[in-house]
C-alpha cells in the first residue's frame, strides 16, 4: 500500500459531493472505512456469523475464535500485558462511563477530588460530573494557557492527597494539543494516583504502548480508527479489573446466579454484559491490520506533513485565526474567520465538497474559556493530502467572497 | 443546493446589520434558547400591550448568518403587529420550512413577503433549518412567558 | 418474497457445515441476517458514512437523515406514540441496565420491592440485583409452575404497596412461554406500578403495538430480529424519559456544560451519549422492512407450524424430555435426553450441520428450580422449515447411537 | 473433526461408569469449580500424605461426557502417585490439548497412556476443551488448598 494513493482503499471517495471530489476533513469526528474493513464485516455476516461464547456448534466456534483473535490483536497492537485487559465497549464514551461508574462507586467519596483539564471532551467530563453529584466529590480543572496547552506545573499544583483519579485527554480534539502524558503519569505514580487517558484522538494517530505509557485506563473509539461504528475499547490494568465492580449486568458476565446473590466472571467477561458486537469486533481487526500494514509511524509522518502544510497556509490567510498554538500538535486545526460564523463556513465549504465540522466539538468549557461559542475544525486522516489543504484554502477564500469580507 | 439561494443579499444584510438588537424598552415577556450542537444562542424581549399589540420586540444572540438574519427579520416584521397575526406569521414561516413552500400573506407588504421568503433557501440545507427556526420558536415561548 | 424459500435471502445458508447443509436452530441466541441488511450496511459505509447530528456537511446530512428515518421506522413498526420514545442502545441488556439504573436511582429506596419472575434471563435480573445492592431494595420472584408458566394469581399475591416496578419477560427463552402481558400490565396499572417488558424474545416473533400493550418500558435486541449486532432499542413512555435522569454521560446528550453544573438535552438524545451505531441503525431499518414485507403474522404462523411439528415429533421420541408445557408457546424448545448431556447433544448435532445451543441459556434460577443444570435448545426463525425438524430428529437419534442408549 | 475421535469407547465407558466418584476417605485437600456458560460442576477431594503421595483421590460433579470422563480418568491415573509426578502429568495433559500433541510418559503404563490419549480427540473441538481441562485445573488448585 502506498500512502499517497491510499484514498483508493476507501470506497467513500468514489463519489462527487455537489459535483466536486470529496475532501474529507472530519476524521476527528469519525474516520472513513477502508474496503477491507467493510468487506470483512459483510463477509463475516455472510459466512461465519453466530453469537459468540455461548453455543458449541461450528458457527459459534468460528465466531468465538474470530472474536477472541481480535482481542489478541488489540492487545498486541497497544502492547498491553494481558489479553484480559482489553474490554470491548460501545465507544470511548462508554469506556469512560464504565470507569467513572465502577471506580467512582468504589473509590470516590464525599470531598474526594477528580483532577481533569479544561481541554476535555464532554465524554471525559459528564461521567465524572455524575460521580461528583452522587458522591459529593469535587472536580478540579487544570487550566489551559493561551497556546492551548495544560502546563505540567498547573497539574502538580492541583494534585492533593484527596485526588483519587486523574482523567485527561491524549490529544485535544479542538487545539490538537498532544498532552505530556508520560510526565503527568509520572507525577501521578509518585502519589499513587491512577490515571485515565481519553485516547479517542490519540489512538488513531500515535503509536500506542500501554506498558510503556503505564496509564491505568485508556479509552478508544474504534470508529475514529478506520474501524466500524458502535465499538470502543477500554484498556485497564488487570489489577483494576479485578478490583472494580462490574458495570452493566446481564448474560455472560456472571459466575453464579442465585435468588439471593450473584457472583461474577473474571475479566474481560465481567465487563462485557450481553451480546457483544461480534461483527464489529471482527471487522476491527482488519482496521488494525490496515494501520499496521501502513505503519503507524508512516501514518503519523504523513499526517504531520499535511497538518503543518495546512497550518502554515492558513496562518498566511489574514482572515483566518487558528485556535491554539501548542508546541506538540496532532491532526486537528480549529479556526475562526472574522465576520463569518463557523456554521456558515462549513456550509460554504461543503459546496466545494469539503467536509469539516463547526460548533464547540463537545468542548464547551474550553470554548467558554477561549471566549468563542464555536469554531470550524479541519481534522486530518491518513487519506488526506496537501491538495486537500489547497482545496480547503480555496474554499475558505470563497467564504470571504460570499460574505463580501 | 444553491449557495446563492441560501446567502441572499437580504440575508447577508440582516446578518451583518441586525435590526432590533438589544433589550427593547419596557419588555414584559422574554424567552431564550440555545442549540447545544453548535452553540447558537438567542434571547427574545418583547413588550405586549394591553391591546394585544406587540409594541416592542428585540433580541440578543450569537450565531451564524442564518440565525442572526432570521432573528433580525422576525423582529423587523412582527414589531407593532397584533398578537394573533404574529402567531399566524410564525406558524406560516415554520410551515414554509417544513413543506418547502413560500409564504403568501396578504397582510404583509410585498417587501416584507420578499424579506421573509429570502429565508426559504434554507429548505435545501436540512442541517441549517434549526438555525432559521430557533428564534421563531423562541418568539412563541416568549409570548407565553410573561415577566412579573 | 415467499416464506417457503426465504432461506435464499440469507447468505449464511450458502455453505456446508461438516459437509451437510446448515440447519440453524439457534435464532433465540442470535438470528442470521438477510442480504438486504448486510448490503445496506456495506453500502452505507461505502457511500453515505459520516457521524450523525454533529456536522453540517453533505455526508453528515445524509447520515443524520437515514439515522433519524430509522428511528421513525422503529416508532411506526412498534406503534409508539412519539418518535422521542425510541432510544437506541447496545442491546436489550443495555436497555434494561439503563432503566434499572436511571429508574432505580431515582425511584427505588430501601425496602422497596422489585417484582420479577423465576423465568427471567440474567439480563433482566442482574441489573435489578445491582439496584437491590445499592439501595437495599428487595427482589421478589413470581414462581414458575411445572408447565413453565407464571400464574397471574402468583403475581397478584406478590404485588404490595412497596412494589416500585415489575420487570417481566415477553417470551421465556427457555420454556418459550408467552407471558399474559396484558393481564399483568392491567393489574399493575390498577396499582400505578410501571412495567418493564424484556421483549428480547418477543420482538422477533410477535406483533408489537406499544400503545395497545401499554407497558412503560420495552427492551429489544436488534440482532435477534434479523438486524445487525451491537444494537438494541429501549422503548419508554415519554413521561418516563422526561422524569428519569440520564444514564451515560458524554457528547450529544447535553444542553449546557459548565464547570459547576451540566444540563441535559431532551429525549431521545438525553439517553444517547457518545457516537451512535449509525451504520447498524440504518441497516436495521432494512430488517424492519424485511419483516414488514413478509408480514409478522405470516412469520408467526410459519414459525408456529414448524414449532408445533417439532414439539409433536420430539414428544414421540421416548428418550427426549421437553422442558415446560406452556399453553401459549413461541419459537423455543428446550429438551433433555436420558443419559446424554446437552453439551454432547449439541456437539453430535453439529456433526450433522444442526446448530443448537446447550447450557442454562442465562437462566440459572429457572434451571435450579427445574433441578437440571443444562438443557439443549432448538429455537426457530423465519428460515426454518419442517425439514429442519426432521434433520434435527435424525441427529437426535444419532446421539442415541453414539452413546449407545 | 471426527465425532468418533471425540467419543471413543474409553471415554464413553468412563463417562457412564465414572471411577472414584464421591468423597474419598480422610481427604485433606479439596477444590471446586464450575463453568458458568454450560453449568458443568466439579469438586475434587484428595488425601495428600506426609510422604507427598496422593493416597486418596475422588470427585463429585455434573457435566457432559467429556468432563465426566476427564475427571474419572484423572482420578484413576493419579491416585496413589507422587505429588511431583501428578503435577507433571497434569501439565503434560494441559499441554497436549493446547499444542495438539499426544502424551508420552515413561512412568505411565501403556494402558494409562492410551486412556489419557483418548481425550486428545477434544483438540479438534475448541468449544469442548474447557470440558476436558476444568477438572485438571481444579486438581491443581486442590493441591494448593489444604483443609484445616
Ligand atoms: C477527545 C474525545 N473524547 C471522547 C470522544 C467520544 O468518543 P465517542 O463519541 O466515540 O464515544 C471524542 C469524540 O468525539 C473525542 O474527540
Ligand atoms: C429473554 C432474553 N432477555 C435478554 C437477553 C439479552 O439480550 P442481549 O444479549 O442481546 O442484550 C436475551 C438474549 O440472550 C434473552 O433471550
CSV table of N, CA and C and ligand atoms in Angstrom, one decimal, chain A residues 28-29 91-94 96 121 123 169 171 173 198 200-201 221 223-224 357, chain C residues 54 274-275, ligand 1:
chain,number,residue,atom,x,y,z
A,28,UNK,N,-11.7,13.6,12.9
A,28,UNK,CA,-11.7,13.6,14.3
A,28,UNK,C,-13.1,13.3,14.8
A,29,UNK,N,-14.1,13.5,14.0
A,29,UNK,CA,-15.5,13.2,14.3
A,29,UNK,C,-15.7,11.7,14.1
A,91,UNK,N,-18.0,2.4,22.7
A,91,UNK,CA,-17.2,3.6,22.3
A,91,UNK,C,-16.5,4.2,23.4
A,92,UNK,N,-15.6,5.1,23.1
A,92,UNK,CA,-14.8,5.7,24.2
A,92,UNK,C,-15.7,6.3,25.3
A,93,UNK,N,-16.9,6.8,24.9
A,93,UNK,CA,-17.8,7.4,25.9
A,93,UNK,C,-18.2,6.3,26.9
A,94,UNK,N,-18.6,5.1,26.4
A,94,UNK,CA,-18.9,4.1,27.3
A,94,UNK,C,-17.7,3.6,28.1
A,96,UNK,N,-15.3,5.4,29.2
A,96,UNK,CA,-15.1,6.3,30.3
A,96,UNK,C,-16.2,6.2,31.4
A,121,UNK,N,-13.1,16.7,26.4
A,121,UNK,CA,-14.4,16.5,25.7
A,121,UNK,C,-15.5,16.2,26.7
A,123,UNK,N,-17.3,13.9,27.0
A,123,UNK,CA,-17.3,12.4,27.3
A,123,UNK,C,-16.3,12.1,28.4
A,169,UNK,N,-7.1,13.9,28.6
A,169,UNK,CA,-7.1,13.5,27.2
A,169,UNK,C,-5.7,13.3,26.7
A,171,UNK,N,-5.0,13.6,23.1
A,171,UNK,CA,-4.9,14.7,22.2
A,171,UNK,C,-6.2,15.5,22.3
A,173,UNK,N,-9.3,17.4,21.0
A,173,UNK,CA,-10.0,17.4,19.7
A,173,UNK,C,-10.3,18.8,19.2
A,198,UNK,N,-8.1,9.6,28.1
A,198,UNK,CA,-9.1,9.6,27.0
A,198,UNK,C,-8.3,9.6,25.7
A,200,UNK,N,-9.2,8.8,22.7
A,200,UNK,CA,-10.1,8.8,21.5
A,200,UNK,C,-9.3,9.5,20.3
A,201,UNK,N,-8.7,10.6,20.6
A,201,UNK,CA,-8.0,11.3,19.5
A,201,UNK,C,-6.5,10.8,19.3
A,221,UNK,N,-12.1,4.9,20.7
A,221,UNK,CA,-13.2,4.7,19.9
A,221,UNK,C,-12.8,4.1,18.6
A,223,UNK,N,-14.4,3.6,15.8
A,223,UNK,CA,-14.8,4.3,14.6
A,223,UNK,C,-14.0,5.5,14.1
A,224,UNK,N,-13.1,5.9,15.0
A,224,UNK,CA,-12.2,7.0,14.6
A,224,UNK,C,-10.9,6.4,14.2
A,357,UNK,N,-16.1,20.3,10.3
A,357,UNK,CA,-17.2,20.4,11.4
A,357,UNK,C,-17.1,21.8,12.0
C,54,UNK,N,-23.8,16.0,14.1
C,54,UNK,CA,-22.8,16.9,14.6
C,54,UNK,C,-22.3,17.8,13.6
C,274,UNK,N,-22.5,9.9,23.3
C,274,UNK,CA,-21.4,9.5,22.5
C,274,UNK,C,-21.9,9.1,21.1
C,275,UNK,N,-20.9,8.8,20.3
C,275,UNK,CA,-21.2,8.4,18.9
C,275,UNK,C,-22.0,7.2,18.8
E,1,LIG,C1,-11.3,13.7,22.8
E,1,LIG,C2,-12.6,12.9,22.6
E,1,LIG,N1,-13.0,12.2,23.7
E,1,LIG,C3,-14.1,11.4,23.6
E,1,LIG,C4,-14.9,11.3,22.5
E,1,LIG,C5,-16.1,10.5,22.4
E,1,LIG,O1,-16.0,9.4,21.5
E,1,LIG,P1,-17.3,8.5,21.1
E,1,LIG,O2,-18.3,9.5,20.7
E,1,LIG,O3,-16.8,7.7,20.0
E,1,LIG,O4,-17.7,7.8,22.3
E,1,LIG,C6,-14.5,12.1,21.3
E,1,LIG,C7,-15.2,12.0,20.1
E,1,LIG,O5,-15.9,12.9,19.7
E,1,LIG,C8,-13.3,12.9,21.4
E,1,LIG,O6,-12.9,13.6,20.4
